[in-house]
mmCIF file of C-alpha atoms in Angstrom:
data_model
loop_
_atom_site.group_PDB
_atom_site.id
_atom_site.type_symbol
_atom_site.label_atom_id
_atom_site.label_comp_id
_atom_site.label_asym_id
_atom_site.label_seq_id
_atom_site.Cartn_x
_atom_site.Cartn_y
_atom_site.Cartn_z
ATOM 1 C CA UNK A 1 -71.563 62.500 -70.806
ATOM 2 C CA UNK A 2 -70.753 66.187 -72.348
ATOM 3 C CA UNK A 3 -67.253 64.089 -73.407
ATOM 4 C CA UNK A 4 -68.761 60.840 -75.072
ATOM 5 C CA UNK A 5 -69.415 61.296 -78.627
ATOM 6 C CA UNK A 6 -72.894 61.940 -79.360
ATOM 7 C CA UNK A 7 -73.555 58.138 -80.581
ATOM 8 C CA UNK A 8 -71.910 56.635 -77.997
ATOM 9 C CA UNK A 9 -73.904 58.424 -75.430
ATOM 10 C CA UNK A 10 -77.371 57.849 -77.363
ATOM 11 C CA UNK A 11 -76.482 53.742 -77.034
ATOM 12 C CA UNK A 12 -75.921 54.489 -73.255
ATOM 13 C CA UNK A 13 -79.004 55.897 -73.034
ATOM 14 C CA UNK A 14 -80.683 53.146 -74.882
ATOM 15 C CA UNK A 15 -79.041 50.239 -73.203
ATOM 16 C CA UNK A 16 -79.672 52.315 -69.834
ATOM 17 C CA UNK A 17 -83.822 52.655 -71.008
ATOM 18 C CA UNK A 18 -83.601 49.197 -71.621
ATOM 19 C CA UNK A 19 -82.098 48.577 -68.221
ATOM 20 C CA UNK A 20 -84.537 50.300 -66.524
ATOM 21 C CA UNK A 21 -87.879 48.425 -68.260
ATOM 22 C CA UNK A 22 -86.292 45.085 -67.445
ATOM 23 C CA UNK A 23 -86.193 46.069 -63.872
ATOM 24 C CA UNK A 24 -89.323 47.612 -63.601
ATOM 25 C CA UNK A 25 -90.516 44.942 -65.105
ATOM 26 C CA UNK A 26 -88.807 41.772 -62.875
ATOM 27 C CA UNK A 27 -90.312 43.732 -60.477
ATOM 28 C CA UNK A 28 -93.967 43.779 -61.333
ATOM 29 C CA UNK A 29 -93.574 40.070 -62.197
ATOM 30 C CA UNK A 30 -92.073 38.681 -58.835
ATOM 31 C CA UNK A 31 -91.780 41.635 -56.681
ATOM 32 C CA UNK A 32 -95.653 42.407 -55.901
ATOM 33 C CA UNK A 33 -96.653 39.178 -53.729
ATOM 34 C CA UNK A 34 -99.634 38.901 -51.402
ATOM 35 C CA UNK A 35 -100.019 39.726 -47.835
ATOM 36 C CA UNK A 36 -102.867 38.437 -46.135
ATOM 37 C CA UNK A 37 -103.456 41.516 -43.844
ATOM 38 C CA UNK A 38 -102.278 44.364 -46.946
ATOM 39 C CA UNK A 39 -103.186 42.903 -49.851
ATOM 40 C CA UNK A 40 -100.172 43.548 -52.533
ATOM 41 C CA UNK A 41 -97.291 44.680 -51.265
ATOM 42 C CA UNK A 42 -94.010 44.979 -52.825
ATOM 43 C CA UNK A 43 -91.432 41.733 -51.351
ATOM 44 C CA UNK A 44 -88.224 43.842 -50.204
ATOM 45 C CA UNK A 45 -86.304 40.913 -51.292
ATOM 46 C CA UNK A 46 -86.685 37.747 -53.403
ATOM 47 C CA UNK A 47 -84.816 35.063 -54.326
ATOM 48 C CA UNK A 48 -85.389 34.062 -57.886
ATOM 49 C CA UNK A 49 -87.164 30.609 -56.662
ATOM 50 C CA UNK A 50 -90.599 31.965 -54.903
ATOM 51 C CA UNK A 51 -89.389 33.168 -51.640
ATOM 52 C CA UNK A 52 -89.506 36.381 -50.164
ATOM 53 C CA UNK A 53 -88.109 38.832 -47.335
ATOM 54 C CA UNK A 54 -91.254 40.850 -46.390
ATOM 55 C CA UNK A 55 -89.821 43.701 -44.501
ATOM 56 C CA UNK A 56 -88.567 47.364 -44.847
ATOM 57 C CA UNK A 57 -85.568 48.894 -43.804
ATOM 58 C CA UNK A 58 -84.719 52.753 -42.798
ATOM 59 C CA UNK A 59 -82.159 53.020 -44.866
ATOM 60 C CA UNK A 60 -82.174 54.541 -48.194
ATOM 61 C CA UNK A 61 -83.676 53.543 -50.718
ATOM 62 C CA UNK A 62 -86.333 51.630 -48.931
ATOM 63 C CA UNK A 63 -89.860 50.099 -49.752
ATOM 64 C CA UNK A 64 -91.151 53.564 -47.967
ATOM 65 C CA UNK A 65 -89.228 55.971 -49.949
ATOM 66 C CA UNK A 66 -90.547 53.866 -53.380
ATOM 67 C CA UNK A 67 -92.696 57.713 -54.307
ATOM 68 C CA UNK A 68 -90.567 59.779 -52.887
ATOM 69 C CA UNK A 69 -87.642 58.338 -55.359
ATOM 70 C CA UNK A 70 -89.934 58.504 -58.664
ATOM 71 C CA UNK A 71 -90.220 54.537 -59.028
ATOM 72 C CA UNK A 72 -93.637 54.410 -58.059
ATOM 73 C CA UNK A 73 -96.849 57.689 -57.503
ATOM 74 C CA UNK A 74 -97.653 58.266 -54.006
ATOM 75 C CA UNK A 75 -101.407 56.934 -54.671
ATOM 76 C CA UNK A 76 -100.479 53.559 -56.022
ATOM 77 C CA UNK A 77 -102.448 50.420 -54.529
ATOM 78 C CA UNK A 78 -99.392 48.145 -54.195
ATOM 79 C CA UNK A 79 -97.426 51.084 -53.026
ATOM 80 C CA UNK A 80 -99.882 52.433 -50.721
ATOM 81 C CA UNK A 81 -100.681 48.680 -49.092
ATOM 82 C CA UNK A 82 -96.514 48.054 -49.058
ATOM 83 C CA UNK A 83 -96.355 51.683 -46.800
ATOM 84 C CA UNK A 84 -99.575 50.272 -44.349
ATOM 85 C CA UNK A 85 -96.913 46.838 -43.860
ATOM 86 C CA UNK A 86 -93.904 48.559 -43.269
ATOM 87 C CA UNK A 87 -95.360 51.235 -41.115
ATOM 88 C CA UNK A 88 -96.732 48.464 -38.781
ATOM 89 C CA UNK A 89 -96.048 45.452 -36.589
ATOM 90 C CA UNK A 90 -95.737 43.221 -39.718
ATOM 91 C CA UNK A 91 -92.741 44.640 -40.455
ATOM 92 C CA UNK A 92 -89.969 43.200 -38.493
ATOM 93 C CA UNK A 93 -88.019 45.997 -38.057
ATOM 94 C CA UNK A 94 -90.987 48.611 -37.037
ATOM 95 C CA UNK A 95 -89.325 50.136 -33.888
ATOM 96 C CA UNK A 96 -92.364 51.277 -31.968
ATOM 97 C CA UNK A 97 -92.171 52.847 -28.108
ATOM 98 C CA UNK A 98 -92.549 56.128 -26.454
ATOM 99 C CA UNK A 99 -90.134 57.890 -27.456
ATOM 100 C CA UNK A 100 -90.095 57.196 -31.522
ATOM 101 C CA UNK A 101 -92.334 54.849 -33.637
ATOM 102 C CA UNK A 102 -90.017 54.257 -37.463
ATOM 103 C CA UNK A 103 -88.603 51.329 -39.054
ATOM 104 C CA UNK A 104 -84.825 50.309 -38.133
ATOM 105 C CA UNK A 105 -82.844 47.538 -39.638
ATOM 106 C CA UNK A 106 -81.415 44.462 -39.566
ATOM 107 C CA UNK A 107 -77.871 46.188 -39.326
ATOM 108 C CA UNK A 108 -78.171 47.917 -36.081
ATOM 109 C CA UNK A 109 -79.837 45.812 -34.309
ATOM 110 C CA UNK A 110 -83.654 45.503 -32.017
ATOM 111 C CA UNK A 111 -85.380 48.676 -30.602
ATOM 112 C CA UNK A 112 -83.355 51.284 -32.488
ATOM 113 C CA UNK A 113 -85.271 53.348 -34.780
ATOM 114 C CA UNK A 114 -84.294 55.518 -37.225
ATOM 115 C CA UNK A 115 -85.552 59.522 -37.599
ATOM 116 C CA UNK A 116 -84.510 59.268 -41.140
ATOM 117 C CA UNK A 117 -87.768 56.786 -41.366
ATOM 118 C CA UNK A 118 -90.043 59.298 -40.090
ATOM 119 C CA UNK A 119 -88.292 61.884 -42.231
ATOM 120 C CA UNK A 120 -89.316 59.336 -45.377
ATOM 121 C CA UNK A 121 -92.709 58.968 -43.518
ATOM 122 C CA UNK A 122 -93.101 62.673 -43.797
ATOM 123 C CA UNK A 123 -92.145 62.922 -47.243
ATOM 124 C CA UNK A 124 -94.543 60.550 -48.493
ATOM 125 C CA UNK A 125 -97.498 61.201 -46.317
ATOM 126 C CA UNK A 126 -100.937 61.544 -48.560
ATOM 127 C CA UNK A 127 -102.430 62.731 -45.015
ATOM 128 C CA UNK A 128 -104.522 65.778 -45.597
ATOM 129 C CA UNK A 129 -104.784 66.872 -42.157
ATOM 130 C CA UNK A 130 -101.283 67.090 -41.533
ATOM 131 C CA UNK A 131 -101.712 65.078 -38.466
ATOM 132 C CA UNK A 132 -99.227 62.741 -39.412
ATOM 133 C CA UNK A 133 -96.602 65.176 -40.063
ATOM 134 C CA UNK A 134 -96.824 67.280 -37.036
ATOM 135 C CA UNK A 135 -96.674 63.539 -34.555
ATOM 136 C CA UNK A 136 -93.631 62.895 -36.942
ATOM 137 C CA UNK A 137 -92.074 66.158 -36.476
ATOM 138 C CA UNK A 138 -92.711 65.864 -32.549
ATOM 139 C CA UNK A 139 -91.334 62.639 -32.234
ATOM 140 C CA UNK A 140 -88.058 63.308 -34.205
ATOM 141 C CA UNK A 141 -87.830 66.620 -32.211
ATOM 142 C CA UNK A 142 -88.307 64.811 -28.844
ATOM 143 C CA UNK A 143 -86.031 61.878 -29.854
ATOM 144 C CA UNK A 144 -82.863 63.952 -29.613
ATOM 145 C CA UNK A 145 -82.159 64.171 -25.804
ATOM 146 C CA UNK A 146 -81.951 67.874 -25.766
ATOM 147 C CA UNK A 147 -79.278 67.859 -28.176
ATOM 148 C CA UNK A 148 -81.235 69.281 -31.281
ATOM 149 C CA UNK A 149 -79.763 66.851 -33.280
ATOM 150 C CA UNK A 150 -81.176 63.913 -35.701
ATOM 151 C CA UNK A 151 -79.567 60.935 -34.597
ATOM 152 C CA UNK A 152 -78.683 58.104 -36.999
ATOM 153 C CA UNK A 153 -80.644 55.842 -34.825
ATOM 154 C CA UNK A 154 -82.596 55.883 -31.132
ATOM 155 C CA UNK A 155 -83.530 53.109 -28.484
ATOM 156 C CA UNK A 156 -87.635 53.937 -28.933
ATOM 157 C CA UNK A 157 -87.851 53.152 -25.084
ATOM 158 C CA UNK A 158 -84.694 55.351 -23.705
ATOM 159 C CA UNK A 159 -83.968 58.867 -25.595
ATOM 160 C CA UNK A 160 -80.451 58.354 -23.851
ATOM 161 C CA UNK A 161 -79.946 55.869 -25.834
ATOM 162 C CA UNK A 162 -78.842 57.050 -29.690
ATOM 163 C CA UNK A 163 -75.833 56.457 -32.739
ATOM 164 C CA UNK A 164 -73.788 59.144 -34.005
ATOM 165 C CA UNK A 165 -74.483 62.799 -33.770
#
């Protein structure tokens, strides 16, 4: 930007301002749909003629990581309802089993969780206690089969079972 002359960088800032309103805005007009279990939740996907994908995925960004990016604050309704779905069994890609609970993805197929969810999960937990964070922490820590390392993903019913180092 330091290299753009000083009007040409004010209109990028404009047209990028401008950018960013109609986005926000598309988003509060046919993003937010109900769920009958959460309420409001943001759709993670729509299609410009009423439908709607109504999941999250661990990847980033993600419906999860919504406050911990700056597009939404951590205590807002839709946002808060939208982190109660994708942290449960309504989401399809909730990984949940003994050895770690965290959305996965479409991409890498059933059972494998991702830490970096319950690295988000930590991030944006409003849970006073802690409690939250310290089962998070345990279950990433226990998730790496003794290797000490975050995984990209894990089988949540086989700690042997994990992508990349």
């Amino acid at each position: 930007m330091a290299q753009l002359k000083k009007q040409k960088a004010k209109e990028l800032v404009a047209r990028m301002r401008k950018m960013v309103a109609e986005i926000r805005d598309g988003i509060s007009k046919h993003g937010i749909v109900h769920h009958s279990q959460f309420g409001a939740i943001f759709a993670y996907e729509v299609d410009g003629f009423g439908s709607q994908n109504l999941m999250d995925d661990a990847n980033l960004p993600s419906l999860l990581s919504a406050s911990m990016i700056g597009f939404v604050s951590p205590r807002d309704e839709v946002y808060l309802n939208t982190r109660l779905f994708a942290l449960s069994e309504a989401n399809p890609y909730w990984m949940h089993g003994p050895v770690l609970s965290a959305i996965g993805g479409p991409h890498n197929g059933p059972v494998r969780a991702w830490p970096l969810a319950s690295i988000v999960r930590i991030l944006t937990s409003q849970d006073g206690s802690g409690e939250e964070t310290r089962e998070e922490l345990k279950a990433i820590l226990n998730s790496t089969d003794g290797l000490g390392l975050i995984h990209e993903s894990v089988n949540a019913h086989q700690v042997k079972d994990w992508s990349r180092e």
